[in-house]
């Protein structure tokens, strides 16, 4: 009886390495597919989405109409202490580079009450475009932005050059802007 069990176990034992190899190859195929999808998604995300901002005064500004300029899109909220803390440097950055072709859109998150955004914009005299995103349409288009502040630097050709989550290192940001504006 033992001999029969040994011989009947031998084909199964011989098939086990083939199954493991098949699982490894299948796993590699899955990893390769995920990597390819990730790469193609990254390539697609390298171009800024085709969105239209609605400013506080109701004026619409299409991002594609800003092509030829370097554009910063900053997702922020009046309740975000980091956002409020970085805003003076954002104003300074905009003022420093606006005459060289920089444009700037500050997008208030959907949970930010419009009257708070309007009050902040007026009392701080924000010199750039301020838009509302009441349905999260803009946040979703930019990769489902949830964390504030999140800032995108978009090149003259519409490509996303950099995404900052949190307050950027302003010296690094300025170097990036200078390079992009000179291009």
Short mmCIF file of C-alpha atoms in Angstrom, two decimals:
data_model
loop_
_atom_site.label_atom_id
_atom_site.label_comp_id
_atom_site.label_asym_id
_atom_site.label_seq_id
_atom_site.Cartn_x
_atom_site.Cartn_y
_atom_site.Cartn_z
CA UNK A 1 0.00 0.00 0.00
CA UNK A 2 2.77 2.37 0.84
CA UNK A 3 4.39 1.72 -2.51
CA UNK A 4 1.19 2.65 -4.34
CA UNK A 5 0.87 5.88 -2.33
CA UNK A 6 4.47 6.74 -3.04
CA UNK A 7 4.06 6.21 -6.76
CA UNK A 8 0.75 8.06 -6.91
CA UNK A 9 2.27 10.97 -4.95
CA UNK A 10 5.20 11.21 -7.31
CA UNK A 11 3.26 12.77 -10.26
CA UNK A 12 1.68 15.32 -7.92
CA UNK A 13 5.04 16.11 -6.41
CA UNK A 14 6.49 16.49 -9.90
CA UNK A 15 3.65 18.88 -10.87
CA UNK A 16 4.17 21.12 -7.83
CA UNK A 17 7.28 22.93 -9.20
CA UNK A 18 5.44 23.53 -12.49
CA UNK A 19 2.49 25.03 -10.58
CA UNK A 20 4.84 27.24 -8.57
CA UNK A 21 6.56 28.34 -11.79
CA UNK A 22 3.15 29.05 -13.33
CA UNK A 23 2.14 31.08 -10.28
CA UNK A 24 5.42 33.01 -10.40
CA UNK A 25 4.99 33.74 -14.11
CA UNK A 26 1.36 34.70 -13.54
CA UNK A 27 2.45 36.97 -10.70
CA UNK A 28 5.11 38.53 -12.91
CA UNK A 29 2.50 39.11 -15.62
CA UNK A 30 0.25 40.85 -13.09
CA UNK A 31 3.16 42.99 -11.87
CA UNK A 32 4.07 43.87 -15.46
CA UNK A 33 0.46 44.77 -16.27
CA UNK A 34 0.18 46.95 -13.17
CA UNK A 35 3.49 48.65 -14.02
CA UNK A 36 2.37 49.27 -17.60
CA UNK A 37 -0.96 50.66 -16.41
CA UNK A 38 0.84 52.84 -13.87
CA UNK A 39 3.22 54.13 -16.52
CA UNK A 40 0.43 54.90 -18.97
CA UNK A 41 -1.60 56.55 -16.22
CA UNK A 42 1.43 58.60 -15.24
CA UNK A 43 1.95 59.61 -18.86
CA UNK A 44 -1.69 60.63 -19.17
CA UNK A 45 -1.46 62.57 -15.93
CA UNK A 46 1.63 64.39 -17.13
CA UNK A 47 -0.70 66.67 -19.08
CA UNK A 48 -2.86 69.00 -17.03
CA UNK A 49 -6.56 68.20 -17.25
CA UNK A 50 -8.82 70.19 -19.55
CA UNK A 51 -10.75 72.08 -16.87
CA UNK A 52 -12.50 75.40 -16.51
CA UNK A 53 -12.20 77.42 -13.32
CA UNK A 54 -15.10 79.56 -12.11
CA UNK A 55 -13.75 82.60 -10.33
CA UNK A 56 -15.49 84.24 -7.37
CA UNK A 57 -17.02 86.84 -9.68
CA UNK A 58 -18.49 84.08 -11.90
CA UNK A 59 -16.00 84.56 -14.73
CA UNK A 60 -14.89 81.29 -16.34
CA UNK A 61 -11.24 80.63 -17.15
CA UNK A 62 -10.30 77.55 -19.16
CA UNK A 63 -6.89 76.14 -18.31
CA UNK A 64 -6.23 75.54 -22.02
CA UNK A 65 -6.61 79.30 -22.57
CA UNK A 66 -3.60 79.82 -20.28
CA UNK A 67 -1.29 77.80 -22.55
CA UNK A 68 1.88 79.70 -23.29
CA UNK A 69 2.11 80.72 -19.64
CA UNK A 70 3.47 78.86 -16.67
CA UNK A 71 0.53 78.25 -14.33
CA UNK A 72 0.38 77.40 -10.66
CA UNK A 73 -2.84 75.75 -9.48
CA UNK A 74 -3.07 75.74 -5.70
CA UNK A 75 -5.76 73.71 -3.90
CA UNK A 76 -6.35 75.29 -0.51
CA UNK A 77 -8.91 76.04 2.20
CA UNK A 78 -9.42 78.87 4.65
CA UNK A 79 -9.56 76.25 7.45
CA UNK A 80 -6.14 74.85 6.50
CA UNK A 81 -3.47 76.43 8.71
CA UNK A 82 -0.66 75.43 6.34
CA UNK A 83 -2.56 76.99 3.42
CA UNK A 84 -3.11 80.23 5.29
CA UNK A 85 0.52 80.17 6.47
CA UNK A 86 1.94 79.75 2.96
CA UNK A 87 -0.38 82.28 1.31
CA UNK A 88 1.88 85.34 1.87
CA UNK A 89 4.73 83.46 0.12
CA UNK A 90 2.36 82.41 -2.68
CA UNK A 91 1.42 86.07 -3.14
CA UNK A 92 5.09 87.05 -3.14
CA UNK A 93 5.93 84.30 -5.65
CA UNK A 94 3.12 85.38 -7.96
CA UNK A 95 4.11 89.04 -7.75
CA UNK A 96 7.76 88.16 -8.44
CA UNK A 97 7.04 86.16 -11.62
CA UNK A 98 3.72 87.44 -13.02
CA UNK A 99 5.43 89.89 -15.40
CA UNK A 100 7.54 87.01 -16.76
CA UNK A 101 4.47 84.95 -17.71
CA UNK A 102 3.32 83.25 -14.51
CA UNK A 103 -0.40 82.84 -13.91
CA UNK A 104 -1.90 81.52 -10.69
CA UNK A 105 -5.26 80.00 -9.76
CA UNK A 106 -6.09 79.34 -6.10
CA UNK A 107 -8.85 76.72 -5.95
CA UNK A 108 -10.87 76.64 -2.75
CA UNK A 109 -11.90 73.15 -1.73
CA UNK A 110 -15.57 72.14 -1.84
CA UNK A 111 -15.94 72.12 1.95
CA UNK A 112 -14.76 75.73 2.22
CA UNK A 113 -17.78 78.05 2.59
CA UNK A 114 -17.82 80.49 -0.34
CA UNK A 115 -18.36 83.49 1.96
CA UNK A 116 -15.18 82.52 3.90
CA UNK A 117 -13.24 82.30 0.64
CA UNK A 118 -14.58 85.65 -0.53
CA UNK A 119 -13.80 87.30 2.81
CA UNK A 120 -10.26 85.87 2.87
CA UNK A 121 -9.64 86.89 -0.74
CA UNK A 122 -10.82 90.46 -0.15
CA UNK A 123 -9.17 91.05 3.24
CA UNK A 124 -5.83 89.60 2.07
CA UNK A 125 -6.13 91.27 -1.34
CA UNK A 126 -5.16 88.10 -3.20
CA UNK A 127 -3.73 89.33 -6.51
CA UNK A 128 -4.39 86.16 -8.50
CA UNK A 129 -7.44 84.22 -9.67
CA UNK A 130 -9.46 82.53 -6.94
CA UNK A 131 -11.90 79.82 -7.93
CA UNK A 132 -14.46 77.68 -6.13
CA UNK A 133 -14.79 73.92 -6.58
CA UNK A 134 -18.23 73.21 -5.04
CA UNK A 135 -18.63 69.76 -6.60
CA UNK A 136 -14.97 68.62 -6.30
CA UNK A 137 -14.82 68.59 -10.10
CA UNK A 138 -11.44 70.32 -10.25
CA UNK A 139 -9.96 68.31 -7.37
CA UNK A 140 -11.01 65.06 -9.05
CA UNK A 141 -9.65 66.15 -12.43
CA UNK A 142 -6.25 66.81 -10.85
CA UNK A 143 -5.98 63.27 -9.48
CA UNK A 144 -8.59 63.43 -6.70
CA UNK A 145 -6.86 66.02 -4.55
CA UNK A 146 -7.82 65.55 -0.89
CA UNK A 147 -4.90 67.09 1.00
CA UNK A 148 -4.35 70.81 1.25
CA UNK A 149 -2.35 72.59 0.25
CA UNK A 150 -1.60 70.81 -3.01
CA UNK A 151 0.05 72.88 -5.72
CA UNK A 152 0.64 72.00 -9.36
CA UNK A 153 3.16 73.77 -11.55
CA UNK A 154 2.10 73.54 -15.18
CA UNK A 155 4.45 74.34 -18.04
CA UNK A 156 3.74 76.54 -21.03
CA UNK A 157 2.83 73.43 -23.06
CA UNK A 158 0.24 72.27 -20.53
CA UNK A 159 2.37 69.55 -18.95
CA UNK A 160 2.46 69.13 -15.18
CA UNK A 161 6.02 69.88 -14.14
CA UNK A 162 5.64 69.28 -10.42
CA UNK A 163 3.06 68.49 -7.76
CA UNK A 164 3.68 69.75 -4.24
CA UNK A 165 1.68 68.26 -1.38
CA UNK A 166 2.08 70.53 1.61
CA UNK A 167 3.97 73.78 1.64
CA UNK A 168 6.65 73.81 -1.06
CA UNK A 169 10.25 74.69 -0.44
CA UNK A 170 9.99 78.14 -2.00
CA UNK A 171 13.65 78.34 -3.11
CA UNK A 172 13.17 75.09 -5.07
CA UNK A 173 9.82 76.30 -6.42
CA UNK A 174 11.38 79.55 -7.60
CA UNK A 175 14.17 77.65 -9.40
CA UNK A 176 11.54 75.50 -11.13
CA UNK A 177 9.53 78.57 -12.12
CA UNK A 178 12.58 80.38 -13.47
CA UNK A 179 13.53 77.36 -15.58
CA UNK A 180 9.95 76.91 -16.86
CA UNK A 181 9.50 80.62 -17.61
CA UNK A 182 12.79 80.72 -19.53
CA UNK A 183 11.80 77.72 -21.69
#
